[in-house]
Coordinates of C-alpha atoms and ligand atoms in Angstrom, one line a residue:
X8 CA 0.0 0.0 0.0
X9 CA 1.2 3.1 -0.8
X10 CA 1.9 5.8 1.4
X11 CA -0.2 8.7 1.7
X12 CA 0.9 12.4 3.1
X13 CA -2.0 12.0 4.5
X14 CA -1.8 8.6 5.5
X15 CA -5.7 7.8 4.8
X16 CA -6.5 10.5 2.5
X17 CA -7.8 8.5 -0.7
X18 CA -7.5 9.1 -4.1
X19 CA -9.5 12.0 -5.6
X20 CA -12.9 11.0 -7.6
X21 CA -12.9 8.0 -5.3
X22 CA -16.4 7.9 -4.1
X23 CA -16.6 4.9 -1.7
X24 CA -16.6 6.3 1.8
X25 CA -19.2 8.9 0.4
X26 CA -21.5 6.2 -0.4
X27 CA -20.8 4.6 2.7
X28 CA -21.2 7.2 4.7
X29 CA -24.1 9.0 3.0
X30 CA -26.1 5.9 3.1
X31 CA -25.2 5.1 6.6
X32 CA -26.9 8.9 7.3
X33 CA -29.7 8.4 5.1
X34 CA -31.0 5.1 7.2
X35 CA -30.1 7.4 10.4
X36 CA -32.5 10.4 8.9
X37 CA -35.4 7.9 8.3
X38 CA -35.6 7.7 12.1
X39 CA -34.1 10.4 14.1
X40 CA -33.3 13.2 11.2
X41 CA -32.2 15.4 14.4
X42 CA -29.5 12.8 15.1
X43 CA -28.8 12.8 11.4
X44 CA -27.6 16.1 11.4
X45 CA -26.1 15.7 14.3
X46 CA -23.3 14.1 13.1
X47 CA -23.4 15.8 9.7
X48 CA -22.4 19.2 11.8
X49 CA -19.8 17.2 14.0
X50 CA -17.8 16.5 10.5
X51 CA -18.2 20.2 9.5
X52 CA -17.0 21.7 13.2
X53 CA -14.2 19.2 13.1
X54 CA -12.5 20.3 9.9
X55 CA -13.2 23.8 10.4
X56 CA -11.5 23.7 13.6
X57 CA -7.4 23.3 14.6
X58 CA -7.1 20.8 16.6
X59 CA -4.5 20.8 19.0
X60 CA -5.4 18.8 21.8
X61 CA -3.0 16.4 22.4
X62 CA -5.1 13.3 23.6
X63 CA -7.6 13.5 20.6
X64 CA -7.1 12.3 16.4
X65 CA -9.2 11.5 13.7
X66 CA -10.2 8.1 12.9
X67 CA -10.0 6.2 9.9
X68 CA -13.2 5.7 7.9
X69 CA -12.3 1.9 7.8
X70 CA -11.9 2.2 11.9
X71 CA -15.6 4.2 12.2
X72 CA -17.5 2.2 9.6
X73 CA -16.4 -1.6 11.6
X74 CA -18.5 0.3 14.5
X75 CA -21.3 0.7 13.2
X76 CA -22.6 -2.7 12.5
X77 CA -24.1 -5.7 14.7
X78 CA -21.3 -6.7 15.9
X79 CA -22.5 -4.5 18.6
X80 CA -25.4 -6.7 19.3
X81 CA -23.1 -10.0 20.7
X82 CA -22.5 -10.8 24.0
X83 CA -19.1 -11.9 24.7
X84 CA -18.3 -12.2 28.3
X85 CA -15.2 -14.5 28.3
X86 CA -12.2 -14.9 26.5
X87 CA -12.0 -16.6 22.8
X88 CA -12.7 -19.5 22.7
X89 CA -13.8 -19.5 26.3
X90 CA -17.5 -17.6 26.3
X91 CA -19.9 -17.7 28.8
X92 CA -22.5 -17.2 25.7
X93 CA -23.2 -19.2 22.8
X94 CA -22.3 -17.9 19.4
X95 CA -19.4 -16.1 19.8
X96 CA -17.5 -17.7 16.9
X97 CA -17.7 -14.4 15.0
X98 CA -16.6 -12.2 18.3
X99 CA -13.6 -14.5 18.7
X100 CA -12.6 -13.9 15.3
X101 CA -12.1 -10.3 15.5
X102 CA -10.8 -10.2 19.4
X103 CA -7.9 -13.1 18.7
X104 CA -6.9 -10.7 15.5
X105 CA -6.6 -7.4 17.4
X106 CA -5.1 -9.5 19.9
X107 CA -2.5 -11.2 17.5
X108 CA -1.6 -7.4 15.9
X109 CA -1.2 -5.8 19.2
X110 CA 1.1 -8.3 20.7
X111 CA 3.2 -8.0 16.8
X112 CA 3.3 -4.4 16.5
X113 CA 4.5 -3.7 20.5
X114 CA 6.3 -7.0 21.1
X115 CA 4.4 -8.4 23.8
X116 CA 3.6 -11.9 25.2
X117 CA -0.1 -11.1 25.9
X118 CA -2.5 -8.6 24.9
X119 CA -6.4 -8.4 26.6
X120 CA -8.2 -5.8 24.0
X121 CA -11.4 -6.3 25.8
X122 CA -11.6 -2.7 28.3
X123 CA -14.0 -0.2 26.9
X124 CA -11.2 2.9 27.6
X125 CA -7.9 3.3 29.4
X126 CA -9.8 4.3 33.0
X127 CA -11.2 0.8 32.9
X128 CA -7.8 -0.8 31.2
X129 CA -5.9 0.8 34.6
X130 CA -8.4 -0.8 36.8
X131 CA -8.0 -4.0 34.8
X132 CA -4.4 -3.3 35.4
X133 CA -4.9 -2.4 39.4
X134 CA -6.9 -5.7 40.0
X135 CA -5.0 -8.5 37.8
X136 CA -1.5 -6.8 39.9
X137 CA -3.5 -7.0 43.4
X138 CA -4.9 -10.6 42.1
X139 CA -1.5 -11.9 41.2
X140 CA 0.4 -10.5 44.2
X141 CA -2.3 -10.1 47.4
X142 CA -5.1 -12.4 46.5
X143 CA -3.1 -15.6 45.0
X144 CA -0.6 -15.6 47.8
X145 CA -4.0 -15.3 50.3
X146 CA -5.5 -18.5 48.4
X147 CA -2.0 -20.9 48.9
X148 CA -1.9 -19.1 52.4
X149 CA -5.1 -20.9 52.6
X150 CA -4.4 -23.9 50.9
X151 CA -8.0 -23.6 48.7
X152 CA -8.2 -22.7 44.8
X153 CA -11.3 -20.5 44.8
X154 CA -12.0 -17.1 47.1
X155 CA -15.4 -18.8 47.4
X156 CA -13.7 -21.3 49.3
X157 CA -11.9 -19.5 52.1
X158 CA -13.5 -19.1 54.9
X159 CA -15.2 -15.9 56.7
X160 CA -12.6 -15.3 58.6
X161 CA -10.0 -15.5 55.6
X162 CA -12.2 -13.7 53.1
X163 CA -12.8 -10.6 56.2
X164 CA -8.5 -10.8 56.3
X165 CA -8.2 -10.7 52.6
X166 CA -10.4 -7.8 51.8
X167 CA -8.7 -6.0 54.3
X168 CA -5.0 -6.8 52.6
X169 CA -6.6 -5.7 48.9
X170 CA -7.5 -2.3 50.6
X171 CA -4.4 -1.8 52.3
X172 CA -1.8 -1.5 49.2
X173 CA 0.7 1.3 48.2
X174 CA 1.1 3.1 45.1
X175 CA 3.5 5.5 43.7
X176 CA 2.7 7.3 40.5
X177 CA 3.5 10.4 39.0
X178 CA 2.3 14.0 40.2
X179 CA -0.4 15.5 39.0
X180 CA 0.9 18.8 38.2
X181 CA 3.9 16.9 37.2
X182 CA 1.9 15.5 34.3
X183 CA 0.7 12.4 36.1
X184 CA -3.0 11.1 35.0
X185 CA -5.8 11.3 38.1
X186 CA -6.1 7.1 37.8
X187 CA -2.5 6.6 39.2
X188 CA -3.6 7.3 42.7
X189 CA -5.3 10.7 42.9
X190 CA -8.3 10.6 45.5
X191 CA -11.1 11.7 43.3
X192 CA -10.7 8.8 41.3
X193 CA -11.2 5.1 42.8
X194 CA -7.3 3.8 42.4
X195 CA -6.7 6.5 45.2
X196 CA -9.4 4.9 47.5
X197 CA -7.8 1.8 46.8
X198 CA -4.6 2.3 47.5
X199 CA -2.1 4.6 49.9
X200 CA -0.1 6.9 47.3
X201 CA 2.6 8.4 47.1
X202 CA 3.7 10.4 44.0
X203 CA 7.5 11.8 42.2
X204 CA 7.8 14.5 40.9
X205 CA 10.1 16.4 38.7
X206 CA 12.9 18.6 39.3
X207 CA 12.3 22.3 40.0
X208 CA 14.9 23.9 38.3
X209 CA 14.7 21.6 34.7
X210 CA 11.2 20.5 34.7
X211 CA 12.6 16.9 34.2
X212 CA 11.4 13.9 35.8
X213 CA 13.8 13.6 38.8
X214 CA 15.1 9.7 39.0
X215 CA 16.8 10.1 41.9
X216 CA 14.1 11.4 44.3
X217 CA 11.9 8.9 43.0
X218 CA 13.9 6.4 43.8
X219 CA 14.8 7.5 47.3
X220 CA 10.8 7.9 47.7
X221 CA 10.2 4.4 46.3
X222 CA 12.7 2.9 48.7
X223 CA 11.0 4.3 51.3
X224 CA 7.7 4.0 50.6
X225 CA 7.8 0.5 49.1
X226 CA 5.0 0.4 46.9
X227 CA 3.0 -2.5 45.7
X228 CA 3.0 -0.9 42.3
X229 CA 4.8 1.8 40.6
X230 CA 3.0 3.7 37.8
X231 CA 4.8 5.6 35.2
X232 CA 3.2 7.3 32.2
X233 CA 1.6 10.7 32.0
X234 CA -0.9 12.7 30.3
X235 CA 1.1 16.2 30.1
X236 CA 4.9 15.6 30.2
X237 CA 6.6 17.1 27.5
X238 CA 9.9 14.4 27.5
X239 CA 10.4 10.6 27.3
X240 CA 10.6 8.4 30.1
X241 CA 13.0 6.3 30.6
X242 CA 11.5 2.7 31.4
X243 CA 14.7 0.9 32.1
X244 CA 15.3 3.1 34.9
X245 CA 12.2 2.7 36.1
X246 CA 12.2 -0.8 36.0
X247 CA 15.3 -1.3 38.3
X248 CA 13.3 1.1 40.6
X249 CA 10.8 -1.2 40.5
X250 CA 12.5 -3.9 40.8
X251 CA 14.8 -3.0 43.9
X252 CA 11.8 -2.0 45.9
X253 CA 9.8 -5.0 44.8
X254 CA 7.5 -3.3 43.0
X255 CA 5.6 -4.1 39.7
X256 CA 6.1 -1.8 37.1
X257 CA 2.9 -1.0 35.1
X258 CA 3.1 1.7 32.4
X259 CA 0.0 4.0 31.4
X260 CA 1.0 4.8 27.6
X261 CA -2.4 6.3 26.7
X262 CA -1.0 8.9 25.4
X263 CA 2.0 7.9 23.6
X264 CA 1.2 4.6 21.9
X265 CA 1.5 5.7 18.9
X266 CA 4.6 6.6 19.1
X267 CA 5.6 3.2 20.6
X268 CA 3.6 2.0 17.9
X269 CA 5.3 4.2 15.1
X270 CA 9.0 3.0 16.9
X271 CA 9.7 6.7 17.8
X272 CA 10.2 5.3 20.8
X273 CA 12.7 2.4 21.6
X274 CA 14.9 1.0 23.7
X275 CA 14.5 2.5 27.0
X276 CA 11.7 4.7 25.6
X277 CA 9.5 1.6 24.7
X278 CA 7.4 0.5 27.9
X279 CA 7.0 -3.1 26.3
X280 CA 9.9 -4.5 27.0
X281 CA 10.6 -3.2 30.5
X282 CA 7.2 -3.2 32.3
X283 CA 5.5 -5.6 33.7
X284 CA 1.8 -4.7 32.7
X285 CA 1.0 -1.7 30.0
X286 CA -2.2 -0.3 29.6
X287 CA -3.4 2.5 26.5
X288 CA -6.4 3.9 24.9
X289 CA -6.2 3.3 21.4
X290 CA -8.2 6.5 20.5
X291 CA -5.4 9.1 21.1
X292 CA -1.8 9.2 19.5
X293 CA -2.7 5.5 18.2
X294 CA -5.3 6.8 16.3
X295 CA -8.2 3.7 16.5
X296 CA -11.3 3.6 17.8
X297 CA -12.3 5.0 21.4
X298 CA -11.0 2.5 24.0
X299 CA -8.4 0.5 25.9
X300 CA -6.1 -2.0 26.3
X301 CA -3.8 -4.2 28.3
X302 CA -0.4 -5.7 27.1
X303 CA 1.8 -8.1 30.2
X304 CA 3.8 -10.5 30.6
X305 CA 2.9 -14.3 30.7
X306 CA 2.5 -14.7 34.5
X307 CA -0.1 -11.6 34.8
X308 CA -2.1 -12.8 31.5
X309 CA -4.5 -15.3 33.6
X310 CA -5.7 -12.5 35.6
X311 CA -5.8 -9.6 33.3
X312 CA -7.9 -11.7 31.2
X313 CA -10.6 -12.0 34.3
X314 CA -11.1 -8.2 33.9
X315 CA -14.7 -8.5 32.6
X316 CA -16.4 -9.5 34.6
X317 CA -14.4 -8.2 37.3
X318 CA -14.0 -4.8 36.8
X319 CA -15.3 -3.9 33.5
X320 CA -18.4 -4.5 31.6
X321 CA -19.4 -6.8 28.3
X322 CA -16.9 -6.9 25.8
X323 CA -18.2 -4.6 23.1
X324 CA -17.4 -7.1 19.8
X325 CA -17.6 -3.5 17.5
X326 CA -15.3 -2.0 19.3
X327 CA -12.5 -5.1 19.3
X328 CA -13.0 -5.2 15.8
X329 CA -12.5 -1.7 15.1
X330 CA -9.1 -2.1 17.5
X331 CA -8.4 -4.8 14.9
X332 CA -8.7 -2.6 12.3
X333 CA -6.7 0.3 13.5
X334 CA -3.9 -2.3 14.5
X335 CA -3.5 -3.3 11.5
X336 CA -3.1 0.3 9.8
X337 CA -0.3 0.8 12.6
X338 CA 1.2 -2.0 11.8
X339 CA 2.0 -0.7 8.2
X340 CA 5.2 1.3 7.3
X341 CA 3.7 4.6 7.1
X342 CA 2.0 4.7 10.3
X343 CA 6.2 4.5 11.6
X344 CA 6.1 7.8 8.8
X345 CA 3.0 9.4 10.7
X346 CA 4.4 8.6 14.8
X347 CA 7.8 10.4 13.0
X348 CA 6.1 13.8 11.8
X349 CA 4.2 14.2 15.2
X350 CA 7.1 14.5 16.9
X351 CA 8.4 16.3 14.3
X352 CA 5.4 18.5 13.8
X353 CA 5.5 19.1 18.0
X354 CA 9.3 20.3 18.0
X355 CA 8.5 22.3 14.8
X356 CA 5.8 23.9 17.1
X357 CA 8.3 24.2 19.9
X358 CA 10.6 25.9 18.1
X359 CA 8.2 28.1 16.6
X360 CA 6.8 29.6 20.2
X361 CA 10.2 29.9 22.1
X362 CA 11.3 31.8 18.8
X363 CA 8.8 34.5 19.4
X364 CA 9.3 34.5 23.1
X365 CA 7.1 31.8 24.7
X366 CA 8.2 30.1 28.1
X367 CA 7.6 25.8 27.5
X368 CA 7.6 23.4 30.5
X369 CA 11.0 21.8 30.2
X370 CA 12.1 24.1 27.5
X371 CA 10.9 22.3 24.5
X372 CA 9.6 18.5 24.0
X373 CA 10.7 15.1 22.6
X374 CA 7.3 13.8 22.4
X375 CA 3.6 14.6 20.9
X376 CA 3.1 17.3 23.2
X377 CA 4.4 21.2 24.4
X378 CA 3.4 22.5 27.5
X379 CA 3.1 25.7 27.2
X380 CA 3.3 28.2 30.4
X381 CA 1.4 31.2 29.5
X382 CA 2.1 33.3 33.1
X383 CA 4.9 35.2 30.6
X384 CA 1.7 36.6 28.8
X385 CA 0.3 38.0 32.1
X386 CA -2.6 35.1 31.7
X387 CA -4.2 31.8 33.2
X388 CA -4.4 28.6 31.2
X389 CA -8.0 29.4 31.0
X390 CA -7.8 32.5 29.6
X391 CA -5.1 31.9 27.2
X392 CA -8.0 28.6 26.1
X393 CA -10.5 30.8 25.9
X394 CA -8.9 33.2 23.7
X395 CA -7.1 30.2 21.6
X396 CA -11.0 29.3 21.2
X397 CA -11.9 32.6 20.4
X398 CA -9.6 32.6 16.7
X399 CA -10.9 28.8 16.2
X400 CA -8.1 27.2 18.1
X401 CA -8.9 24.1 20.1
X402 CA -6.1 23.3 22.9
X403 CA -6.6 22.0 26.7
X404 CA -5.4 24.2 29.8
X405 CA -3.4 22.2 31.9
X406 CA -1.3 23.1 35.2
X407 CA 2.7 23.3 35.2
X408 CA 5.0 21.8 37.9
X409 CA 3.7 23.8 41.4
X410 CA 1.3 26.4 39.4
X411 CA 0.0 28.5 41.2
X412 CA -3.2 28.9 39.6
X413 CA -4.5 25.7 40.8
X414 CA -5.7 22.9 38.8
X415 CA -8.6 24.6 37.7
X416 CA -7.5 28.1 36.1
X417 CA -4.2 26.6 35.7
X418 CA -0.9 28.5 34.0
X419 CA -0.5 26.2 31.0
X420 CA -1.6 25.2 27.7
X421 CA -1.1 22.2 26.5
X422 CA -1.0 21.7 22.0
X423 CA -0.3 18.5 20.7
X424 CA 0.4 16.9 17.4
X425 CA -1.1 13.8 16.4
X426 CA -4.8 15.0 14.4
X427 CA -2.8 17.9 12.6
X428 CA -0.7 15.4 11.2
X429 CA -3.0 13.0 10.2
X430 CA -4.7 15.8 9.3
X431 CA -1.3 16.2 7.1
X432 CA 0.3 19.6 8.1
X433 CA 3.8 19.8 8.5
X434 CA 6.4 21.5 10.1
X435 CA 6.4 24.6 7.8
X436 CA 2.7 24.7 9.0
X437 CA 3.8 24.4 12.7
X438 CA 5.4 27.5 12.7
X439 CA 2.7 29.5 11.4
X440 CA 0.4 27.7 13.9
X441 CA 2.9 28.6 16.9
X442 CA 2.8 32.7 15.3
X443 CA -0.9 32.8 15.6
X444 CA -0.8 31.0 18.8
X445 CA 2.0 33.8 20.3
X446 CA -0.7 36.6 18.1
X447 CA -3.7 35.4 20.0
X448 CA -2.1 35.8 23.7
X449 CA 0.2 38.0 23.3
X450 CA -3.1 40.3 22.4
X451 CA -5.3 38.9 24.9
X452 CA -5.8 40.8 28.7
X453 CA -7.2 39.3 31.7
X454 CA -10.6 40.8 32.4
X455 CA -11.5 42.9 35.4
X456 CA -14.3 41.4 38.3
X457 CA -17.1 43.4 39.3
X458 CA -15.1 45.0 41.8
X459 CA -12.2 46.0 39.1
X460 CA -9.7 43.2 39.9
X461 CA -8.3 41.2 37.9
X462 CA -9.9 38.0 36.7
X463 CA -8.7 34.8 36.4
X464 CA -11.1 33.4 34.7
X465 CA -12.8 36.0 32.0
X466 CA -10.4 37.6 28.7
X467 CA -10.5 40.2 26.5
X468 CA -9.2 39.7 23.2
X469 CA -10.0 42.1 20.4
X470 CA -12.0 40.8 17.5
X471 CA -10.8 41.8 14.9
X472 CA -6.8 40.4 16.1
X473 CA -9.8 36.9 16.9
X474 CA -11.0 37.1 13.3
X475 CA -7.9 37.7 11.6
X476 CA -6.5 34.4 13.2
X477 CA -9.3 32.7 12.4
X478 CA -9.4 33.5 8.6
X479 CA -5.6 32.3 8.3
X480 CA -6.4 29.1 9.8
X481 CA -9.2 28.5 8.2
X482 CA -7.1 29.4 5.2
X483 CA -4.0 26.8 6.2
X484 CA -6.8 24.2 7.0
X485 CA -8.4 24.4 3.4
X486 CA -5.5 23.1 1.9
X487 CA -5.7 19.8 4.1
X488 CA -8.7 18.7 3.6
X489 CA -10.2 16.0 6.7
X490 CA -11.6 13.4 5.6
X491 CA -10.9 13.7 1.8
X492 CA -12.4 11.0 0.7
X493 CA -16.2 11.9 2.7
X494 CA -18.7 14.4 0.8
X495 CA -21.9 14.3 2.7
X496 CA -23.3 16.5 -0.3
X497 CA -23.8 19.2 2.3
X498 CA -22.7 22.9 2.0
Ligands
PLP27 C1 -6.5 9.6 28.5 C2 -5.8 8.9 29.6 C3 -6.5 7.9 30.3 C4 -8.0 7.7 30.2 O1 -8.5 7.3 29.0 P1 -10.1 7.1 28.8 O2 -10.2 6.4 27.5 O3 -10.6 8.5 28.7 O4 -10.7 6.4 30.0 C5 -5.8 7.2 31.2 N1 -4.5 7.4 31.4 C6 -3.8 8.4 30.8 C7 -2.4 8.6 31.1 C8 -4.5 9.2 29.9 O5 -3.8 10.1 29.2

């Protein structure tokens, strides 16, 4: 297959995915025109807009037609070949092939491509770890196979060891994701956490503290991954942490799988080889359908593949066959060309701010995304957002190592790479983007309060300097088209 700039752009006059899609619409109309429309409007407000939030992409039209079918319609609970239904033979089909592609294109000895997002593949994650190293142990203790054989008494004991774990996982305002231990979401009712940081005066993650934390702490399970760290990780370090505290390694790649995927990242960079258990969404840099997955090692397999129904719902057979799907496009050469141009794309973008004076978290990035702090422009991260939004510009505010905004005004913005460059822009385009990015705050003011202070939370950015960005992206958008092959026959 030949490789596309854009790598599923399809060949002008080529009408397929019109009809497909069109028809798919005109079925929709005949019962619910408002839904119809609906998504008819969500294609139009997607390529009108730049998108530069860093967890989001655009979806094949191979990936978002294998949804919509009834596949959807199976019950699967089980494993293939193992169902707790009859008449899975289809199901099993698609689940052993995403399976097969995911454990080919990262390397690993088992893949579970059953969890409906990468929340539930962490919990997945949380439970097979706690199964494997509290719950097993608890059941030899015991000398029965089954927690429905232990007695009161060793069932009251056990549940009480299962809530009593540590975890150590990365800071929040560090770039750490709220499932590796953060109270508001369940892993940090589960478990006692601790989290590393990164160092104050470089912005990088500091090794050395975290190891002197995780020696002292002695967690069950240390978590690395992120969801706003501009740099790599380095998993073989983290793995002798792990390892020297008696810890198992798991690695939340979410974001970044794509460029695992793509073999940007290797060696120490790639999670694979060095973790024990790595869970992902395949929606975001990876580009497939919305959802998530689990790759481990052989001794975790048996209980990762109890996640449903122990933490997560029916298998959704659609969905595993879109993951199919979209493995199989990354496991092509010029998805290795795509993961290439978004880091590309994201230094171009890099370079492109701190040339006209922006301040980055870390001072620039290796990966997908750029922090941006935008105190240097007198403004919150939810201003500068808000007035990104205002010219058509779609980022994320996100907090910076200690802000002191909080974690809802924040001081950052964070702009990512991978849907521009599927999109297809390149690094000639990144610089433009990171000039109307710098035009747009660098003319925006906080607003005033009712009593004339300064807001945090209100701007004021001229609209004509709002339209004038607007009409250039527009214009830099018209020349890569989304979608190419998709005319809805609509204005
Ligand atoms: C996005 C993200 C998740 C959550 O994924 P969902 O599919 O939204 O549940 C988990 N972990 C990290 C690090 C993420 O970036």
């Amino acid at each position: 297959m030949a490789a596309e700039p854009s790598s599923f752009s399809i060949k002008p006059g080529e009408s397929t995915e019109s009809t497909a899609f069109r028809s798919a619409l005109d079925v929709i109309r005949a019962v619910e025109p408002r839904v119809a429309d609906a998504i008819g409007a969500e294609i139009e407000d997607q390529r009108a807009q730049l998108k530069l939030i860093a967890s989001e992409n655009y979806a094949s039209p191979a990936v978002l037609l294998t949804m919509g079918n009834w596949f959807s319609d199976k019950y699967a609970e089980g494993t293939v070949g193992r169902r707790f239904y009859a008449g899975c033979r289809n199901v099993d089909t698609v689940e052993a092939l995403a399976a097969e592609h995911a454990r080919e294109l990262f390397g690993a000895a088992h893949a579970y491509v059953q969890p409906h997002s990468g929340i539930d593949a962490n919990l997945v994650a949380f439970w097979s770890v706690l199964a494997q190293r509290v719950e097993s142990p608890a059941l030899e203790r015991a000398k029965v196979r089954h927690v429905n054989d232990l007695t009161e008494q060793d069932w009251a004991a056990l549940r009480r060891e299962l809530g009593d774990q540590r975890m150590l996982g990365m800071a929040l305002d560090a770039g750490g994701h709220l499932t590796h231990g953060f109270r508001p979401n369940i892993s940090g009712k589960m478990f006692d956490q601790r989290s590393y940081g990164t160092d104050p005066a470089t912005g990088l993650l500091d090794y050395t503290a975290l190891r002197e934390t995780a020696r002292e702490f002695r967690p069950l399970i240390l978590v690395a991954g992120y969801s706003a760290y501009p740099r790599l990780v380095n998993f073989r370090i983290m793995r002798e942490i792990a390892d020297e505290v008696g810890a198992t390694l798991m690695v939340d790649m979410a974001h970044f799988a794509g460029l695992v995927a793509g073999k940007v990242l290797t060696g120490d960079f790639d999670p694979v080889p060095h973790a024990n258990i790595v869970t992902t969404t395949t929606h975001k840099s990876l580009r497939g359908p919305r959802g998530g997955m689990v790759l481990c090692d052989a001794e975790l397999a048996e209980h990762v593949d109890r996640g449903c129904p122990m933490v997560l719902g029916g298998p959704l057979p659609h969905v595993m066959a879109a993951k199919a799907v979209a493995l199989a496009e990354a496991r092509r050469p010029d998805f290795r060309d795509y993961a290439q141009r978004i880091v590309d794309n994201a230094s171009a973008l890099a370079e492109g701010l701190l040339r006209r004076g922006a301040s980055l978290v870390t001072g620039g990035t290796d990966n997908h995304l750029v922090l941006a702090d935008v105190s240097g422009y007198g403004l919150t991260g939810r201003q500068a957002e808000a007035a990104l939004l205002d010219a058509g510009i779609v980022t994320n505010r996100n907090s910076v190592p200690q802000d002191p905004n909080g974690a809802w005004y924040t001081s950052g913005v964070r702009i990512g790479t991978p849907a521009l460059t599927t999109r297809g822009l390149g690094v000639r385009e990144m610089d433009e983007i990171a000039g109307l990015i710098d035009t747009v705050l660098a003319n925006t003011r906080p607003g005033t309060t009712a009593n004339g202070a300064a807001s945090k939370a209100s701007h004021v950015l001229d609209a004509s300097v709002a339209d004038q960005v607007a009409g250039r992206s527009a214009d830099l958008l018209a020349g890569f088209p989304l979608y190419p092959g998709v005319d809805l026959g609509q204005s």
